[in-house]
Amino acid sequence: MFQVLDKVQKLERLGKKIYHFELGEPNFDTPKNIAQRAVKAILDGDTHYSNSFGKYNLREAIAKTTLSSRGFEPDINQILVTPGANSIIFMLFSIILEEGDEIIIPDPGFPTYLSVANLFKIKIKKIPIREENNFGLDFDELEKLVSKKTKLIVLNSPSNPTGGIISSDTLKKIAHLCHQKKIYLLTDEIYSRMRYYSDEYKFYSPSLYDKCKENTIIINGFSKAFAMTGWRVGVAIGPEEIIKKMGLFLETTVSCVPPFIQEAAYEAITGDQSEQLAMMTEYKKRRDLLVSGLNSFKSISCNNPMGAIYAFANIKKTNLSSDQFVSKALNECGVAALPGNNFGERGEGYVRFSFVRSIDEINEALSLLKNIFE
Ligand SMILES: Cc1ncc(COP(=O)(O)O)c(C=O)c1O
């Protein structure tokens, strides 16, 4: 990813106009009511050390939100407020995994799972996430990967980079399997508020199975749905003893998430939701435009993402590798995207476009791409 970013920055320094579709970085400002809450908290003096596990009012609000969104209310001691969602992966892996353990992660999938597992010398098995399966997950295939050494299964629905979702039936089966075999289940739900399917298919979390009391840990965060990437605030919900260890880890490393940031997070989930909902309406328009535009190219096809902010386009018919496609799009059109192989071997032949730019920019980028790839 940094190779692409490096090239992008070099071209920008040379004065070239770049259309940014490479990062999962919303181009919206953080909603005003959220920012105002943080400013007020700072002016009111909420600028000191706070509880390492998170402020009580925020954890209480998270417990209530979990009840309405996931159907169970975790205990306050099952909730940890973290500096971003990424840090949860590192803290959790370092606490529950030992050298020689096996984990199963999605391929293609969010790269941090792989990097952290490699750091701790964990054996990695990859569950293929296939386009033919609408970028869902095949339970039978997953079950075959499980061995006596499997300690953890990682799921991410809606997914980065594919935008695919795992059906609630499959999620229920996975939760049951993990419970039976005493395998930890990490369910990364950072895109749970970013869905494009109708409300009759309500968001389903496999955490409902054990209510995060035994083996399930939820990752969640504010970065994406509330356009708060730079605020660095996330949430882990899990069994009390794991949350306790992660809290001690956090206490001895960063002490706490700044209290005024936590106030902003509190406002995000309890305050006015209109800006957040308006962003989702806009994302849906962008998704529809980008996906239909990509599908109008003879040599590109793109599945309609059900959630998140990514279109994972199949570019195999261009006869270019993912890296070649991305270089050509950047050098000849000024369109920056990420090669699918950044997310695992099964991402080869795909390119990830984040629909985080305006409708006008998407239209311009599509016409530039059309000149080259059509
Ligand atoms: C699937 C997934 N999990 C976690 C994260 C990390 O988010 P945060 O900004 O809260 O660290 C990301 C960010 O792109 C993501 O895509």
mmCIF file of C-alpha atoms and ligand atoms in Angstrom:
data_model
loop_
_atom_site.group_PDB
_atom_site.id
_atom_site.type_symbol
_atom_site.label_atom_id
_atom_site.label_comp_id
_atom_site.label_asym_id
_atom_site.label_seq_id
_atom_site.Cartn_x
_atom_site.Cartn_y
_atom_site.Cartn_z
ATOM 1 C CA MET A 1 0.000 0.000 0.000
ATOM 2 C CA PHE A 2 2.812 2.397 0.877
ATOM 3 C CA GLN A 3 4.357 1.853 -2.552
ATOM 4 C CA VAL A 4 1.165 3.143 -4.142
ATOM 5 C CA LEU A 5 0.974 6.053 -1.684
ATOM 6 C CA ASP A 6 4.579 6.929 -2.384
ATOM 7 C CA LYS A 7 3.944 7.082 -6.149
ATOM 8 C CA VAL A 8 0.755 9.099 -5.587
ATOM 9 C CA GLN A 9 2.611 11.680 -3.495
ATOM 10 C CA LYS A 10 5.429 11.949 -6.044
ATOM 11 C CA LEU A 11 2.936 12.623 -8.849
ATOM 12 C CA GLU A 12 1.127 15.209 -6.723
ATOM 13 C CA ARG A 13 4.416 16.967 -5.998
ATOM 14 C CA LEU A 14 4.893 17.192 -9.780
ATOM 15 C CA GLY A 15 1.526 18.953 -9.979
ATOM 16 C CA LYS A 16 -0.532 16.069 -11.426
ATOM 17 C CA LYS A 17 -4.228 15.953 -10.490
ATOM 18 C CA ILE A 18 -4.913 12.711 -8.629
ATOM 19 C CA TYR A 19 -8.303 11.115 -8.030
ATOM 20 C CA HIS A 20 -8.032 9.406 -4.653
ATOM 21 C CA PHE A 21 -9.753 6.042 -4.485
ATOM 22 C CA GLU A 22 -6.937 4.263 -2.674
ATOM 23 C CA LEU A 23 -7.634 4.751 1.041
ATOM 24 C CA GLY A 24 -10.642 3.962 3.194
ATOM 25 C CA GLU A 25 -10.612 7.603 4.257
ATOM 26 C CA PRO A 26 -14.050 9.293 4.097
ATOM 27 C CA ASN A 27 -13.903 12.726 2.431
ATOM 28 C CA PHE A 28 -16.639 14.004 4.760
ATOM 29 C CA ASP A 29 -15.874 16.152 7.768
ATOM 30 C CA THR A 30 -16.719 14.657 11.146
ATOM 31 C CA PRO A 31 -20.362 15.646 11.864
ATOM 32 C CA LYS A 32 -20.521 19.050 13.586
ATOM 33 C CA ASN A 33 -22.390 17.901 16.695
ATOM 34 C CA ILE A 34 -19.604 15.355 17.353
ATOM 35 C CA ALA A 35 -16.805 17.891 16.921
ATOM 36 C CA GLN A 36 -18.666 20.453 19.064
ATOM 37 C CA ARG A 37 -19.021 17.967 21.902
ATOM 38 C CA ALA A 38 -15.221 17.433 21.944
ATOM 39 C CA VAL A 39 -14.554 21.176 21.904
ATOM 40 C CA LYS A 40 -16.984 21.727 24.781
ATOM 41 C CA ALA A 41 -15.369 18.888 26.764
ATOM 42 C CA ILE A 42 -11.923 20.462 26.293
ATOM 43 C CA LEU A 43 -13.190 23.909 27.328
ATOM 44 C CA ASP A 44 -14.939 22.351 30.334
ATOM 45 C CA GLY A 45 -11.603 20.900 31.451
ATOM 46 C CA ASP A 46 -12.184 17.233 30.566
ATOM 47 C CA THR A 47 -8.518 16.994 29.656
ATOM 48 C CA HIS A 48 -7.019 14.742 32.326
ATOM 49 C CA TYR A 49 -6.237 11.042 32.644
ATOM 50 C CA SER A 50 -9.392 8.997 32.585
ATOM 51 C CA ASN A 51 -10.361 5.391 33.303
ATOM 52 C CA SER A 52 -8.161 3.081 31.172
ATOM 53 C CA PHE A 53 -11.173 0.976 30.227
ATOM 54 C CA GLY A 54 -13.133 3.982 29.006
ATOM 55 C CA LYS A 55 -15.444 6.596 30.488
ATOM 56 C CA TYR A 56 -18.473 5.177 32.217
ATOM 57 C CA ASN A 57 -21.032 7.207 30.228
ATOM 58 C CA LEU A 58 -19.527 6.022 26.930
ATOM 59 C CA ARG A 59 -19.342 2.373 27.955
ATOM 60 C CA GLU A 60 -22.921 2.550 29.212
ATOM 61 C CA ALA A 61 -24.035 4.031 25.873
ATOM 62 C CA ILE A 62 -22.114 1.306 24.009
ATOM 63 C CA ALA A 63 -23.877 -1.368 26.090
ATOM 64 C CA LYS A 64 -27.297 0.125 25.194
ATOM 65 C CA THR A 65 -26.366 0.499 21.514
ATOM 66 C CA THR A 66 -25.235 -3.140 21.464
ATOM 67 C CA LEU A 67 -28.654 -4.124 22.781
ATOM 68 C CA SER A 68 -30.498 -2.282 20.027
ATOM 69 C CA SER A 69 -28.133 -3.291 17.214
ATOM 70 C CA ARG A 70 -27.110 -6.819 18.245
ATOM 71 C CA GLY A 71 -29.807 -8.021 20.604
ATOM 72 C CA PHE A 72 -27.877 -8.309 23.884
ATOM 73 C CA GLU A 73 -26.567 -5.896 26.499
ATOM 74 C CA PRO A 74 -22.983 -6.579 27.529
ATOM 75 C CA ASP A 75 -21.840 -5.833 31.053
ATOM 76 C CA ILE A 76 -19.775 -2.650 31.453
ATOM 77 C CA ASN A 77 -16.769 -4.866 32.336
ATOM 78 C CA GLN A 78 -17.002 -6.491 28.912
ATOM 79 C CA ILE A 79 -16.371 -3.173 27.142
ATOM 80 C CA LEU A 80 -13.045 -1.508 26.422
ATOM 81 C CA VAL A 81 -12.631 1.860 24.675
ATOM 82 C CA THR A 82 -9.461 1.745 22.573
ATOM 83 C CA PRO A 83 -7.274 4.100 20.532
ATOM 84 C CA GLY A 84 -8.774 3.024 17.187
ATOM 85 C CA ALA A 85 -9.925 -0.440 16.123
ATOM 86 C CA ASN A 86 -6.562 -1.496 14.687
ATOM 87 C CA SER A 87 -4.974 -1.586 18.143
ATOM 88 C CA ILE A 88 -7.518 -4.188 19.279
ATOM 89 C CA ILE A 89 -6.098 -6.712 16.807
ATOM 90 C CA PHE A 90 -2.596 -6.271 18.212
ATOM 91 C CA MET A 91 -3.709 -6.344 21.873
ATOM 92 C CA LEU A 92 -5.963 -9.357 21.425
ATOM 93 C CA PHE A 93 -3.495 -11.456 19.437
ATOM 94 C CA SER A 94 -0.722 -10.743 21.934
ATOM 95 C CA ILE A 95 -2.962 -11.858 24.802
ATOM 96 C CA ILE A 96 -4.672 -14.990 23.491
ATOM 97 C CA LEU A 97 -2.207 -16.426 20.959
ATOM 98 C CA GLU A 98 1.078 -18.264 21.389
ATOM 99 C CA GLU A 99 3.692 -19.365 18.894
ATOM 100 C CA GLY A 100 2.481 -22.580 17.225
ATOM 101 C CA ASP A 101 -1.227 -21.691 17.456
ATOM 102 C CA GLU A 102 -3.234 -21.584 14.250
ATOM 103 C CA ILE A 103 -5.651 -18.898 13.189
ATOM 104 C CA ILE A 104 -8.000 -18.633 10.236
ATOM 105 C CA ILE A 105 -8.329 -15.281 8.474
ATOM 106 C CA PRO A 106 -10.198 -14.196 5.334
ATOM 107 C CA ASP A 107 -8.364 -13.971 1.977
ATOM 108 C CA PRO A 108 -8.741 -11.335 0.652
ATOM 109 C CA GLY A 109 -9.015 -9.553 3.982
ATOM 110 C CA PHE A 110 -7.939 -6.551 6.044
ATOM 111 C CA PRO A 111 -4.104 -6.771 6.102
ATOM 112 C CA THR A 112 -3.581 -6.109 9.842
ATOM 113 C CA TYR A 113 -4.798 -9.626 10.756
ATOM 114 C CA LEU A 114 -1.981 -11.138 8.687
ATOM 115 C CA SER A 115 0.735 -8.681 9.768
ATOM 116 C CA VAL A 116 0.061 -9.103 13.487
ATOM 117 C CA ALA A 117 -0.210 -12.898 13.223
ATOM 118 C CA ASN A 118 3.143 -12.950 11.397
ATOM 119 C CA LEU A 119 4.689 -10.793 14.106
ATOM 120 C CA PHE A 120 3.701 -13.335 16.763
ATOM 121 C CA LYS A 121 4.765 -16.311 14.563
ATOM 122 C CA ILE A 122 1.247 -17.710 14.438
ATOM 123 C CA LYS A 123 0.401 -20.281 11.769
ATOM 124 C CA ILE A 124 -2.041 -18.698 9.350
ATOM 125 C CA LYS A 125 -4.722 -20.523 7.392
ATOM 126 C CA LYS A 126 -6.753 -18.556 4.905
ATOM 127 C CA ILE A 127 -10.416 -18.968 4.162
ATOM 128 C CA PRO A 128 -11.059 -18.029 0.519
ATOM 129 C CA ILE A 129 -13.575 -15.234 -0.015
ATOM 130 C CA ARG A 130 -14.822 -15.837 -3.550
ATOM 131 C CA GLU A 131 -16.496 -13.548 -6.036
ATOM 132 C CA GLU A 132 -18.593 -16.526 -7.288
ATOM 133 C CA ASN A 133 -20.019 -16.634 -3.764
ATOM 134 C CA ASN A 134 -20.789 -12.869 -3.790
ATOM 135 C CA PHE A 135 -17.714 -12.445 -1.585
ATOM 136 C CA GLY A 136 -19.487 -14.358 1.170
ATOM 137 C CA LEU A 137 -17.950 -17.252 3.104
ATOM 138 C CA ASP A 138 -18.467 -20.981 2.607
ATOM 139 C CA PHE A 139 -19.053 -22.644 5.971
ATOM 140 C CA ASP A 140 -18.037 -26.160 4.825
ATOM 141 C CA GLU A 141 -14.768 -24.837 3.499
ATOM 142 C CA LEU A 142 -14.106 -23.047 6.798
ATOM 143 C CA GLU A 143 -14.941 -26.129 8.851
ATOM 144 C CA LYS A 144 -12.390 -28.169 6.860
ATOM 145 C CA LEU A 145 -9.644 -25.706 7.814
ATOM 146 C CA VAL A 146 -10.262 -26.119 11.533
ATOM 147 C CA SER A 147 -7.722 -28.331 13.337
ATOM 148 C CA LYS A 148 -6.915 -29.126 16.967
ATOM 149 C CA LYS A 149 -4.508 -26.186 16.936
ATOM 150 C CA THR A 150 -7.033 -23.609 15.723
ATOM 151 C CA LYS A 151 -7.234 -20.959 18.413
ATOM 152 C CA LEU A 152 -8.982 -18.116 16.601
ATOM 153 C CA ILE A 153 -11.204 -17.438 13.593
ATOM 154 C CA VAL A 154 -11.414 -13.880 12.268
ATOM 155 C CA LEU A 155 -14.493 -12.630 10.416
ATOM 156 C CA ASN A 156 -15.130 -9.245 8.865
ATOM 157 C CA SER A 157 -18.650 -8.568 7.608
ATOM 158 C CA PRO A 158 -19.275 -6.192 5.825
ATOM 159 C CA SER A 159 -15.781 -6.702 4.488
ATOM 160 C CA ASN A 160 -12.774 -4.659 3.610
ATOM 161 C CA PRO A 161 -11.773 -5.013 0.741
ATOM 162 C CA THR A 162 -14.718 -6.732 -0.972
ATOM 163 C CA GLY A 163 -17.800 -5.054 0.519
ATOM 164 C CA GLY A 164 -19.250 -8.583 0.801
ATOM 165 C CA ILE A 165 -21.301 -9.802 3.739
ATOM 166 C CA ILE A 166 -21.585 -13.195 5.405
ATOM 167 C CA SER A 167 -25.144 -14.511 5.657
ATOM 168 C CA SER A 168 -26.709 -14.728 9.106
ATOM 169 C CA ASP A 169 -27.139 -18.520 8.672
ATOM 170 C CA THR A 170 -23.422 -18.932 8.047
ATOM 171 C CA LEU A 171 -22.563 -16.620 10.957
ATOM 172 C CA LYS A 172 -24.771 -18.673 13.273
ATOM 173 C CA LYS A 173 -23.066 -21.897 12.165
ATOM 174 C CA ILE A 174 -19.618 -20.378 12.699
ATOM 175 C CA ALA A 175 -20.559 -19.138 16.172
ATOM 176 C CA HIS A 176 -21.819 -22.627 17.057
ATOM 177 C CA LEU A 177 -18.667 -24.281 15.680
ATOM 178 C CA CYS A 178 -16.384 -21.935 17.647
ATOM 179 C CA HIS A 179 -18.364 -22.496 20.818
ATOM 180 C CA GLN A 180 -18.285 -26.293 20.424
ATOM 181 C CA LYS A 181 -14.563 -26.446 19.650
ATOM 182 C CA LYS A 182 -13.555 -23.720 22.119
ATOM 183 C CA ILE A 183 -12.132 -21.473 19.414
ATOM 184 C CA TYR A 184 -12.043 -17.712 19.880
ATOM 185 C CA LEU A 185 -14.149 -15.817 17.346
ATOM 186 C CA LEU A 186 -13.071 -12.294 16.450
ATOM 187 C CA THR A 187 -15.827 -10.496 14.588
ATOM 188 C CA ASP A 188 -14.632 -7.219 13.055
ATOM 189 C CA GLU A 189 -17.817 -5.185 12.699
ATOM 190 C CA ILE A 190 -16.344 -1.755 11.976
ATOM 191 C CA TYR A 191 -18.584 -1.448 8.879
ATOM 192 C CA SER A 192 -21.753 -2.651 10.615
ATOM 193 C CA ARG A 193 -23.454 0.753 10.229
ATOM 194 C CA MET A 194 -22.425 0.968 6.570
ATOM 195 C CA ARG A 195 -24.845 -1.321 4.774
ATOM 196 C CA TYR A 196 -26.710 -0.929 1.517
ATOM 197 C CA TYR A 197 -29.216 -3.737 1.887
ATOM 198 C CA SER A 198 -32.749 -3.134 3.018
ATOM 199 C CA ASP A 199 -33.702 -3.092 6.673
ATOM 200 C CA GLU A 200 -35.518 -6.398 6.443
ATOM 201 C CA TYR A 201 -32.050 -7.998 6.387
ATOM 202 C CA LYS A 202 -31.070 -6.541 9.746
ATOM 203 C CA PHE A 203 -27.435 -6.576 10.704
ATOM 204 C CA TYR A 204 -26.652 -9.885 12.371
ATOM 205 C CA SER A 205 -23.696 -10.340 14.687
ATOM 206 C CA PRO A 206 -22.442 -13.836 15.598
ATOM 207 C CA SER A 207 -21.743 -12.372 19.060
ATOM 208 C CA LEU A 208 -25.405 -12.917 19.901
ATOM 209 C CA TYR A 209 -24.555 -16.632 20.347
ATOM 210 C CA ASP A 210 -22.522 -16.246 23.569
ATOM 211 C CA LYS A 211 -23.194 -12.530 24.182
ATOM 212 C CA CYS A 212 -19.414 -12.067 24.215
ATOM 213 C CA LYS A 213 -19.253 -13.951 27.502
ATOM 214 C CA GLU A 214 -17.157 -16.962 26.510
ATOM 215 C CA ASN A 215 -15.216 -16.867 23.272
ATOM 216 C CA THR A 216 -16.491 -14.049 21.033
ATOM 217 C CA ILE A 217 -14.826 -10.654 20.750
ATOM 218 C CA ILE A 218 -16.291 -7.772 18.727
ATOM 219 C CA ILE A 219 -14.135 -5.109 17.102
ATOM 220 C CA ASN A 220 -15.915 -1.865 16.409
ATOM 221 C CA GLY A 221 -14.865 1.701 15.774
ATOM 222 C CA PHE A 222 -15.933 5.220 14.953
ATOM 223 C CA SER A 223 -13.470 5.897 12.107
ATOM 224 C CA LYS A 224 -15.582 4.969 9.134
ATOM 225 C CA ALA A 225 -19.303 5.414 9.862
ATOM 226 C CA PHE A 226 -18.775 8.786 11.601
ATOM 227 C CA ALA A 227 -15.849 10.013 9.437
ATOM 228 C CA MET A 228 -13.600 10.025 12.515
ATOM 229 C CA THR A 229 -10.438 8.317 11.210
ATOM 230 C CA GLY A 230 -8.079 10.839 12.831
ATOM 231 C CA TRP A 231 -9.773 10.790 16.239
ATOM 232 C CA ARG A 232 -8.488 7.285 16.981
ATOM 233 C CA VAL A 233 -11.290 5.699 18.921
ATOM 234 C CA GLY A 234 -12.545 2.133 18.792
ATOM 235 C CA VAL A 235 -14.351 -0.402 20.957
ATOM 236 C CA ALA A 236 -13.734 -4.014 21.952
ATOM 237 C CA ILE A 237 -16.482 -6.103 23.517
ATOM 238 C CA GLY A 238 -15.549 -9.524 24.849
ATOM 239 C CA PRO A 239 -15.308 -11.911 27.779
ATOM 240 C CA GLU A 240 -14.509 -10.046 31.002
ATOM 241 C CA GLU A 241 -11.122 -11.666 31.640
ATOM 242 C CA ILE A 242 -9.884 -10.872 28.111
ATOM 243 C CA ILE A 243 -11.142 -7.278 28.310
ATOM 244 C CA LYS A 244 -9.423 -6.965 31.686
ATOM 245 C CA LYS A 245 -6.076 -8.048 30.210
ATOM 246 C CA MET A 246 -6.502 -5.780 27.196
ATOM 247 C CA GLY A 247 -7.357 -2.921 29.566
ATOM 248 C CA LEU A 248 -4.138 -3.520 31.518
ATOM 249 C CA PHE A 249 -2.239 -3.573 28.242
ATOM 250 C CA LEU A 250 -3.808 -0.236 27.305
ATOM 251 C CA GLU A 251 -3.163 1.191 30.774
ATOM 252 C CA THR A 252 0.547 0.355 30.613
ATOM 253 C CA THR A 253 1.013 1.584 27.046
ATOM 254 C CA VAL A 254 -1.198 4.611 26.292
ATOM 255 C CA SER A 255 -2.923 5.022 29.713
ATOM 256 C CA CYS A 256 -6.321 5.938 28.271
ATOM 257 C CA VAL A 257 -8.141 7.293 25.237
ATOM 258 C CA PRO A 258 -8.314 11.097 25.728
ATOM 259 C CA PRO A 259 -11.549 11.860 27.621
ATOM 260 C CA PHE A 260 -12.712 14.624 25.246
ATOM 261 C CA ILE A 261 -12.344 12.159 22.334
ATOM 262 C CA GLN A 262 -14.535 9.752 24.279
ATOM 263 C CA GLU A 263 -17.111 12.520 24.733
ATOM 264 C CA ALA A 264 -17.143 12.928 20.946
ATOM 265 C CA ALA A 265 -17.666 9.172 20.577
ATOM 266 C CA TYR A 266 -20.515 9.388 23.102
ATOM 267 C CA GLU A 267 -22.159 12.099 21.008
ATOM 268 C CA ALA A 268 -21.652 9.998 17.855
ATOM 269 C CA ILE A 269 -23.793 7.154 19.172
ATOM 270 C CA THR A 270 -26.277 9.008 21.356
ATOM 271 C CA GLY A 271 -26.655 12.359 19.561
ATOM 272 C CA ASP A 272 -28.275 13.525 16.343
ATOM 273 C CA GLN A 273 -27.675 10.945 13.585
ATOM 274 C CA SER A 274 -28.760 13.091 10.622
ATOM 275 C CA GLU A 275 -25.262 13.852 9.251
ATOM 276 C CA GLN A 276 -24.243 10.200 9.581
ATOM 277 C CA LEU A 277 -27.385 9.078 7.737
ATOM 278 C CA ALA A 278 -26.839 11.719 5.033
ATOM 279 C CA MET A 279 -23.311 10.344 4.511
ATOM 280 C CA MET A 280 -24.763 6.860 4.006
ATOM 281 C CA THR A 281 -27.254 8.153 1.426
ATOM 282 C CA GLU A 282 -24.359 9.772 -0.425
ATOM 283 C CA TYR A 283 -22.193 6.614 -0.201
ATOM 284 C CA LYS A 284 -25.009 4.603 -1.749
ATOM 285 C CA LYS A 285 -25.226 7.028 -4.694
ATOM 286 C CA ARG A 286 -21.448 6.868 -5.126
ATOM 287 C CA ARG A 287 -21.447 3.086 -4.952
ATOM 288 C CA ASP A 288 -24.176 2.827 -7.593
ATOM 289 C CA LEU A 289 -22.368 5.243 -9.913
ATOM 290 C CA LEU A 290 -18.917 3.691 -9.502
ATOM 291 C CA VAL A 291 -20.091 0.086 -9.788
ATOM 292 C CA SER A 292 -22.284 0.704 -12.837
ATOM 293 C CA GLY A 293 -19.482 2.736 -14.431
ATOM 294 C CA LEU A 294 -16.923 -0.028 -13.895
ATOM 295 C CA ASN A 295 -19.369 -2.619 -15.194
ATOM 296 C CA SER A 296 -19.828 -0.644 -18.406
ATOM 297 C CA PHE A 297 -16.179 -1.414 -19.338
ATOM 298 C CA LYS A 298 -15.900 -4.565 -21.474
ATOM 299 C CA SER A 299 -12.836 -5.815 -19.624
ATOM 300 C CA ILE A 300 -13.902 -5.022 -16.037
ATOM 301 C CA SER A 301 -16.674 -6.435 -13.907
ATOM 302 C CA CYS A 302 -17.624 -5.423 -10.418
ATOM 303 C CA ASN A 303 -19.821 -7.077 -7.840
ATOM 304 C CA ASN A 304 -22.249 -4.764 -6.060
ATOM 305 C CA PRO A 305 -20.849 -4.267 -2.533
ATOM 306 C CA MET A 306 -23.453 -4.856 0.179
ATOM 307 C CA GLY A 307 -21.634 -2.798 2.768
ATOM 308 C CA ALA A 308 -18.472 -0.820 3.653
ATOM 309 C CA ILE A 309 -17.001 1.734 1.217
ATOM 310 C CA TYR A 310 -15.160 -0.412 -1.308
ATOM 311 C CA ALA A 311 -15.765 -1.711 -4.825
ATOM 312 C CA PHE A 312 -13.593 -4.753 -5.571
ATOM 313 C CA ALA A 313 -13.374 -4.823 -9.358
ATOM 314 C CA ASN A 314 -12.395 -7.909 -11.346
ATOM 315 C CA ILE A 315 -9.800 -6.805 -13.924
ATOM 316 C CA LYS A 316 -8.691 -10.266 -15.126
ATOM 317 C CA LYS A 317 -9.977 -9.694 -18.680
ATOM 318 C CA THR A 318 -7.610 -6.725 -19.111
ATOM 319 C CA ASN A 319 -4.763 -9.289 -19.058
ATOM 320 C CA LEU A 320 -2.936 -7.019 -16.626
ATOM 321 C CA SER A 321 -1.870 -7.995 -13.120
ATOM 322 C CA SER A 322 -3.401 -6.004 -10.247
ATOM 323 C CA ASP A 323 -0.114 -4.090 -9.850
ATOM 324 C CA GLN A 324 0.106 -3.337 -13.586
ATOM 325 C CA PHE A 325 -3.494 -2.124 -13.676
ATOM 326 C CA VAL A 326 -2.985 0.142 -10.663
ATOM 327 C CA SER A 327 0.234 1.627 -12.122
ATOM 328 C CA LYS A 328 -1.408 2.245 -15.497
ATOM 329 C CA ALA A 329 -4.493 3.842 -13.910
ATOM 330 C CA LEU A 330 -2.282 6.087 -11.796
ATOM 331 C CA ASN A 331 0.297 7.060 -14.419
ATOM 332 C CA GLU A 332 -2.032 7.455 -17.392
ATOM 333 C CA CYS A 333 -5.272 8.648 -15.740
ATOM 334 C CA GLY A 334 -4.210 9.996 -12.341
ATOM 335 C CA VAL A 335 -6.644 7.538 -10.724
ATOM 336 C CA ALA A 336 -5.264 6.009 -7.512
ATOM 337 C CA ALA A 337 -6.605 2.641 -6.343
ATOM 338 C CA LEU A 338 -5.114 -0.343 -4.505
ATOM 339 C CA PRO A 339 -4.085 -3.671 -6.036
ATOM 340 C CA GLY A 340 -6.243 -6.514 -4.742
ATOM 341 C CA ASN A 341 -3.142 -8.562 -3.867
ATOM 342 C CA ASN A 342 -2.475 -6.096 -0.990
ATOM 343 C CA PHE A 343 -5.252 -7.999 0.768
ATOM 344 C CA GLY A 344 -4.030 -11.561 0.149
ATOM 345 C CA GLU A 345 -3.122 -13.852 -2.757
ATOM 346 C CA ARG A 346 -6.768 -14.292 -3.693
ATOM 347 C CA GLY A 347 -7.002 -10.578 -4.319
ATOM 348 C CA GLU A 348 -4.793 -10.915 -7.414
ATOM 349 C CA GLY A 349 -6.814 -10.007 -10.504
ATOM 350 C CA TYR A 350 -8.812 -7.414 -8.564
ATOM 351 C CA VAL A 351 -8.458 -3.713 -7.789
ATOM 352 C CA ARG A 352 -10.018 -1.965 -4.801
ATOM 353 C CA PHE A 353 -11.630 1.422 -5.360
ATOM 354 C CA SER A 354 -12.836 3.236 -2.208
ATOM 355 C CA PHE A 355 -15.931 5.274 -3.008
ATOM 356 C CA VAL A 356 -14.888 8.065 -0.710
ATOM 357 C CA ARG A 357 -14.814 10.820 -3.345
ATOM 358 C CA SER A 358 -17.582 13.056 -4.683
ATOM 359 C CA ILE A 359 -19.978 12.120 -7.505
ATOM 360 C CA ASP A 360 -18.201 14.628 -9.808
ATOM 361 C CA GLU A 361 -14.813 13.080 -9.108
ATOM 362 C CA ILE A 362 -16.163 9.567 -9.686
ATOM 363 C CA ASN A 363 -17.613 10.677 -13.034
ATOM 364 C CA GLU A 364 -14.324 12.304 -14.078
ATOM 365 C CA ALA A 365 -12.254 9.293 -12.957
ATOM 366 C CA LEU A 366 -14.531 6.895 -14.841
ATOM 367 C CA SER A 367 -14.207 8.823 -18.079
ATOM 368 C CA LEU A 368 -10.420 8.963 -17.717
ATOM 369 C CA LEU A 369 -10.295 5.206 -17.072
ATOM 370 C CA LYS A 370 -12.575 4.591 -20.039
ATOM 371 C CA ASN A 371 -10.071 6.272 -22.384
ATOM 372 C CA ILE A 372 -7.385 3.772 -21.354
ATOM 373 C CA PHE A 373 -9.144 0.534 -20.457
ATOM 374 C CA GLU A 374 -11.930 0.437 -23.027
HETATM 375 C C1 LIG B 1 -11.827 -4.167 8.607
HETATM 376 C C2 LIG B 1 -11.146 -3.076 9.360
HETATM 377 N N1 LIG B 1 -10.918 -3.238 10.673
HETATM 378 C C3 LIG B 1 -10.293 -2.288 11.395
HETATM 379 C C4 LIG B 1 -9.874 -1.118 10.814
HETATM 380 C C5 LIG B 1 -9.132 -0.105 11.661
HETATM 381 O O1 LIG B 1 -9.875 1.053 11.910
HETATM 382 P P1 LIG B 1 -9.378 2.187 12.906
HETATM 383 O O2 LIG B 1 -9.258 3.438 12.109
HETATM 384 O O3 LIG B 1 -10.472 2.326 13.938
HETATM 385 O O4 LIG B 1 -8.105 1.759 13.519
HETATM 386 C C6 LIG B 1 -10.084 -0.897 9.447
HETATM 387 C C7 LIG B 1 -9.594 0.320 8.783
HETATM 388 O O5 LIG B 1 -9.503 0.445 7.579
HETATM 389 C C8 LIG B 1 -10.752 -1.908 8.704
HETATM 390 O O6 LIG B 1 -10.999 -1.767 7.380
#
